[in-house]
PDB file of C-alpha atoms in Angstrom:
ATOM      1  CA  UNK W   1      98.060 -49.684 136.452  1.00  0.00           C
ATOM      2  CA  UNK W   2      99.047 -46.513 135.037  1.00  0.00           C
ATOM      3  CA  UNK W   3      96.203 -46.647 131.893  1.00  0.00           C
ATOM      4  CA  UNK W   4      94.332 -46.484 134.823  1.00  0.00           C
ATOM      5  CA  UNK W   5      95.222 -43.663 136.967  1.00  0.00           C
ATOM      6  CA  UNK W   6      95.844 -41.995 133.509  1.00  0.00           C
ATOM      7  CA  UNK W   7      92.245 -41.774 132.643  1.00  0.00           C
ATOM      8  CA  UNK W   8      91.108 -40.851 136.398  1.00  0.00           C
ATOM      9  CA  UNK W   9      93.213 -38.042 136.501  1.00  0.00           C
ATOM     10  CA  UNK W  10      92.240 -36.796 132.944  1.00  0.00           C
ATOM     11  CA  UNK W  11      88.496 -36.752 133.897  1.00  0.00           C
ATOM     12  CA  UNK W  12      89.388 -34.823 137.363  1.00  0.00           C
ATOM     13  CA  UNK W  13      91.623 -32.587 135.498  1.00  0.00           C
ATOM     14  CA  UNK W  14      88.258 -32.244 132.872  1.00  0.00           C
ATOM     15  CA  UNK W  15      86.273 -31.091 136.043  1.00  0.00           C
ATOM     16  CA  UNK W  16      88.633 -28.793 137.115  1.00  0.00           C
ATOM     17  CA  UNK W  17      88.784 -27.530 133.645  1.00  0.00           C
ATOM     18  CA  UNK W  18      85.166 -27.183 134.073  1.00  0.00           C
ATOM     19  CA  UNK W  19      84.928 -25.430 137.174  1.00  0.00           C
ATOM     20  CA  UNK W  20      88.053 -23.084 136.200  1.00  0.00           C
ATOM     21  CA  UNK W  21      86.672 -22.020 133.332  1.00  0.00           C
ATOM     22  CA  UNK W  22      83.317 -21.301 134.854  1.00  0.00           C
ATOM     23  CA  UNK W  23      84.539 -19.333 137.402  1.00  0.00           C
ATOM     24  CA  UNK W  24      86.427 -17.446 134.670  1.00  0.00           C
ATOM     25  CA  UNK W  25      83.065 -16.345 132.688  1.00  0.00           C
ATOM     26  CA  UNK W  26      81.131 -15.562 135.960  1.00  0.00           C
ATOM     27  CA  UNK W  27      83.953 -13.505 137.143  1.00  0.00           C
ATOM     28  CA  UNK W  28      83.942 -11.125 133.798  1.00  0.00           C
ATOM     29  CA  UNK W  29      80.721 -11.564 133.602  1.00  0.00           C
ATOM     30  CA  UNK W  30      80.682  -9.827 136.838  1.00  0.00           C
ATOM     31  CA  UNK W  31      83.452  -7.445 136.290  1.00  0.00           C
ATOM     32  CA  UNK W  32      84.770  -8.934 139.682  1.00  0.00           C
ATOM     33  CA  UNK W  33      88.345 -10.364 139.599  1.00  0.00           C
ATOM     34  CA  UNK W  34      88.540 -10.997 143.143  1.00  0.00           C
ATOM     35  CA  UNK W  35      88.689 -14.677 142.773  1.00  0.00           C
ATOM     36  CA  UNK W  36      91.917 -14.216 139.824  1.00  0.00           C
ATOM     37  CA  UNK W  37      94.232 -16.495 142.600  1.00  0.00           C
ATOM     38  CA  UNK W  38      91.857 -19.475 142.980  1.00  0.00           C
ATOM     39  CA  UNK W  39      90.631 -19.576 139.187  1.00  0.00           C
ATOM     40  CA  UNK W  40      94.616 -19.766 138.055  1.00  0.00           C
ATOM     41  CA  UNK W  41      95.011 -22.436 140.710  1.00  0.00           C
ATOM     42  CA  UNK W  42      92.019 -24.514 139.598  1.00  0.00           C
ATOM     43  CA  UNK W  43      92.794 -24.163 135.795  1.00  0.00           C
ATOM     44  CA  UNK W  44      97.194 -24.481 136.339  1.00  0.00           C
ATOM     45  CA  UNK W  45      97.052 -27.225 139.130  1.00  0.00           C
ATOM     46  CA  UNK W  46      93.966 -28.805 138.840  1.00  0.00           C
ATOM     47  CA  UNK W  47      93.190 -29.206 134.985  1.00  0.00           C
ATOM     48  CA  UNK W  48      96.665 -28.051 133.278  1.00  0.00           C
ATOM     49  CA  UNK W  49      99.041 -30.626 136.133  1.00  0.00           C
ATOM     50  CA  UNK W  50      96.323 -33.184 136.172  1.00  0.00           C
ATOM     51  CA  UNK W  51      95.507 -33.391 132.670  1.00  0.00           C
ATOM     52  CA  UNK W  52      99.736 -33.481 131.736  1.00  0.00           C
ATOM     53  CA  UNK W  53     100.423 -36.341 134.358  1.00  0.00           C
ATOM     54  CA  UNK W  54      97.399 -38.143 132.695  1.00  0.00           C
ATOM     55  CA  UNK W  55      98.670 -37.984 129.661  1.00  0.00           C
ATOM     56  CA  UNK W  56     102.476 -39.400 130.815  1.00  0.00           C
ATOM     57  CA  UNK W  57     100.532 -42.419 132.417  1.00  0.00           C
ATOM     58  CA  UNK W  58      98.689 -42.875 129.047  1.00  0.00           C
ATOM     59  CA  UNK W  59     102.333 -42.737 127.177  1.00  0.00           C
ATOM     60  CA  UNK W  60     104.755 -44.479 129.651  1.00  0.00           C
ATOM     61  CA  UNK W  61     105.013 -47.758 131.515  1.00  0.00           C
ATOM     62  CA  UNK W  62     106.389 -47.266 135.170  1.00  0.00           C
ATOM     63  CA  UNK W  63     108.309 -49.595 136.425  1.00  0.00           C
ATOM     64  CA  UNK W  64     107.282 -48.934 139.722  1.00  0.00           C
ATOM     65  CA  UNK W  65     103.378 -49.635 140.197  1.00  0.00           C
ATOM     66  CA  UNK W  66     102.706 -48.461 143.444  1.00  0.00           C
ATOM     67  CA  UNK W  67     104.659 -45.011 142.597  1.00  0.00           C
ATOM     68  CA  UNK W  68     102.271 -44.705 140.721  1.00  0.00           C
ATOM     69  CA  UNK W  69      99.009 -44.763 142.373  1.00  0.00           C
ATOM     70  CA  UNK W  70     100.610 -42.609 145.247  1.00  0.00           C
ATOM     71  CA  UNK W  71     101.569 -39.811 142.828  1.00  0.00           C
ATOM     72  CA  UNK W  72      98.222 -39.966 141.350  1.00  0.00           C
ATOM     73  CA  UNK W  73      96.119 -39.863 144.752  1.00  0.00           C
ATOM     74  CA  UNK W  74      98.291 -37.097 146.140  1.00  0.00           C
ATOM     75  CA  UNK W  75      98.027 -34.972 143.062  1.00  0.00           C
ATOM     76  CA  UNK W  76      94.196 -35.371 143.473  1.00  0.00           C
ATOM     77  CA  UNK W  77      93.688 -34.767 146.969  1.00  0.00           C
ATOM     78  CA  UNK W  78      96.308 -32.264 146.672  1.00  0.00           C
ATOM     79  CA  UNK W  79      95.143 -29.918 143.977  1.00  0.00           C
ATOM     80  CA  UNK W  80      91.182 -30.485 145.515  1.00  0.00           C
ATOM     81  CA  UNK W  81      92.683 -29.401 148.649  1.00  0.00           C
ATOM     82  CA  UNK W  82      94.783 -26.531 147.663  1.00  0.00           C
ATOM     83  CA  UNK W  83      91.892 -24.726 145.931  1.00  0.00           C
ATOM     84  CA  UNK W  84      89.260 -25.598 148.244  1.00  0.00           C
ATOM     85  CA  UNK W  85      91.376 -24.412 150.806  1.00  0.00           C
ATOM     86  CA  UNK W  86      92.058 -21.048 148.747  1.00  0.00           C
ATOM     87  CA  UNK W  87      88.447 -20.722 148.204  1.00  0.00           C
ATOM     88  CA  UNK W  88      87.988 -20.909 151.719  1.00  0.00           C
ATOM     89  CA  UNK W  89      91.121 -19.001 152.817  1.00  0.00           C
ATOM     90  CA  UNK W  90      89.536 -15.940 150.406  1.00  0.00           C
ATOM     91  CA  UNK W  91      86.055 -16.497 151.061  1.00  0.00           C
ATOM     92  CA  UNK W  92      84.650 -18.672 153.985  1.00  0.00           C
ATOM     93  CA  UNK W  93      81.192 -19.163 153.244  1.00  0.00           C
ATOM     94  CA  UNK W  94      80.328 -21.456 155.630  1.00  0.00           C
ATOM     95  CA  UNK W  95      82.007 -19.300 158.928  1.00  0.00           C
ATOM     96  CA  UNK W  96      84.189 -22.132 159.752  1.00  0.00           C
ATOM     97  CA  UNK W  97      87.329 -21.867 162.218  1.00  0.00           C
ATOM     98  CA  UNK W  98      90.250 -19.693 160.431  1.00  0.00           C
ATOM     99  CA  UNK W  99      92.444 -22.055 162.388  1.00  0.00           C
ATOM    100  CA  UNK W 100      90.997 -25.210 160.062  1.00  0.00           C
ATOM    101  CA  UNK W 101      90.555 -23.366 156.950  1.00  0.00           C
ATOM    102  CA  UNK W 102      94.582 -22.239 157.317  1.00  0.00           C
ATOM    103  CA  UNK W 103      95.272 -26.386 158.192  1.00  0.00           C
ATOM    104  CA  UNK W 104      93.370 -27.332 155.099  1.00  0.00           C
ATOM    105  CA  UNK W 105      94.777 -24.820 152.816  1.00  0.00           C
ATOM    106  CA  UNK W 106      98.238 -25.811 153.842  1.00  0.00           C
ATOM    107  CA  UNK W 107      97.843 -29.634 154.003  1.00  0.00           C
ATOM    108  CA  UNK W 108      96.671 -29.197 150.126  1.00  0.00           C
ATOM    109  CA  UNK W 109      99.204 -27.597 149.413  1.00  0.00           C
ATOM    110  CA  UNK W 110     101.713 -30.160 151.045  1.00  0.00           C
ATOM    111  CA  UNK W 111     100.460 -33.186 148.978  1.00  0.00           C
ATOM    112  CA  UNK W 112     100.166 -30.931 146.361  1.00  0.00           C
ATOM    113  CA  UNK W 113     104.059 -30.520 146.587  1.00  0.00           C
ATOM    114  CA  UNK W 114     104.594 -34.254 147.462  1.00  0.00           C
ATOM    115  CA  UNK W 115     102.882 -35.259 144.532  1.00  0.00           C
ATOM    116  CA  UNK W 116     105.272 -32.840 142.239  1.00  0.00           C
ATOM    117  CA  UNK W 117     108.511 -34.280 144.314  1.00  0.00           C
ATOM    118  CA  UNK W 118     106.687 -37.992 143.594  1.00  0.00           C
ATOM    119  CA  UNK W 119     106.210 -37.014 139.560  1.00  0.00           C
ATOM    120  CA  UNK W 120     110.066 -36.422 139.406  1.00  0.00           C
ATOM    121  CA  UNK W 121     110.883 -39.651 141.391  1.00  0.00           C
ATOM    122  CA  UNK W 122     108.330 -41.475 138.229  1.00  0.00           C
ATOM    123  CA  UNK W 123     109.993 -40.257 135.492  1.00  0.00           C
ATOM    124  CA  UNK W 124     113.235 -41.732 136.552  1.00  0.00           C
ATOM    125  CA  UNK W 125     111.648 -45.255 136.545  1.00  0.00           C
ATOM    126  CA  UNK W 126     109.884 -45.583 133.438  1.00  0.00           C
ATOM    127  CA  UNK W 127     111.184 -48.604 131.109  1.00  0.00           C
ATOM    128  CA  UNK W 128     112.995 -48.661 128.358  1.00  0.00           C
ATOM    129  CA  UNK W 129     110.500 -49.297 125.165  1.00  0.00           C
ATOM    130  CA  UNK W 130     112.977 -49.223 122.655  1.00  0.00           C
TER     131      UNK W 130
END
């Protein structure tokens, strides 16, 4: 189970690596750092998080399966959400209601934080290879 959510989350993390690094290069390009808060988010939670709890599911076994995929879907919706909702939060291109673009900001944030409370709990149950 793990191999598996190991290599989803290192090909989201690659996107995010993508995108961060992107909006990096158009921002200098630019000589606008306006965005500096959401392109750290996307390139520390969304590729450099992602990608490291990839590579644990790649090294260790977890005794727990289902701990697993929960971690692994919360850290994804969670680090989407948190940046989307920063993007938003900063920018709101498409004029929609402060009140949802503060919810959804927030909310990604939460699993965000659930997923790094659910990383700790998974490193406790990982068996014993030796």
């Amino acid at each position: 189970m793990e191999k598996k959510w190991s290599i989803r989350l290192i090909r989201f993390a690659a996107i995010f690596g993508v995108i961060g690094t992107f909006l990096g290069s158009k921002m200098s390009g630019n000589m606008d750092y306006s965005l500096r808060p959401i392109h750290a988010h996307i390139l520390l939670v969304g590729w450099l998080s992602v990608f490291a709890w990839g590579i644990f599911y790649k090294v260790y076994t977890v005794k727990y399966k289902k701990l697993v995929s929960i971690q692994a879907i919360t850290a994804m919706l969670g680090a989407f959400g948190l940046t989307f909702g920063m993007w938003m939060y900063n920018l709101n291109p498409f004029n929609l209601n402060e009140a949802f673009v503060l919810i959804s900001f927030i909310v990604g944030g939460t699993l965000l934080l659930l997923s790094f409370a659910l990383f700790v709990v998974v490193t406790f149950f990982t068996e014993d290879t030796n």
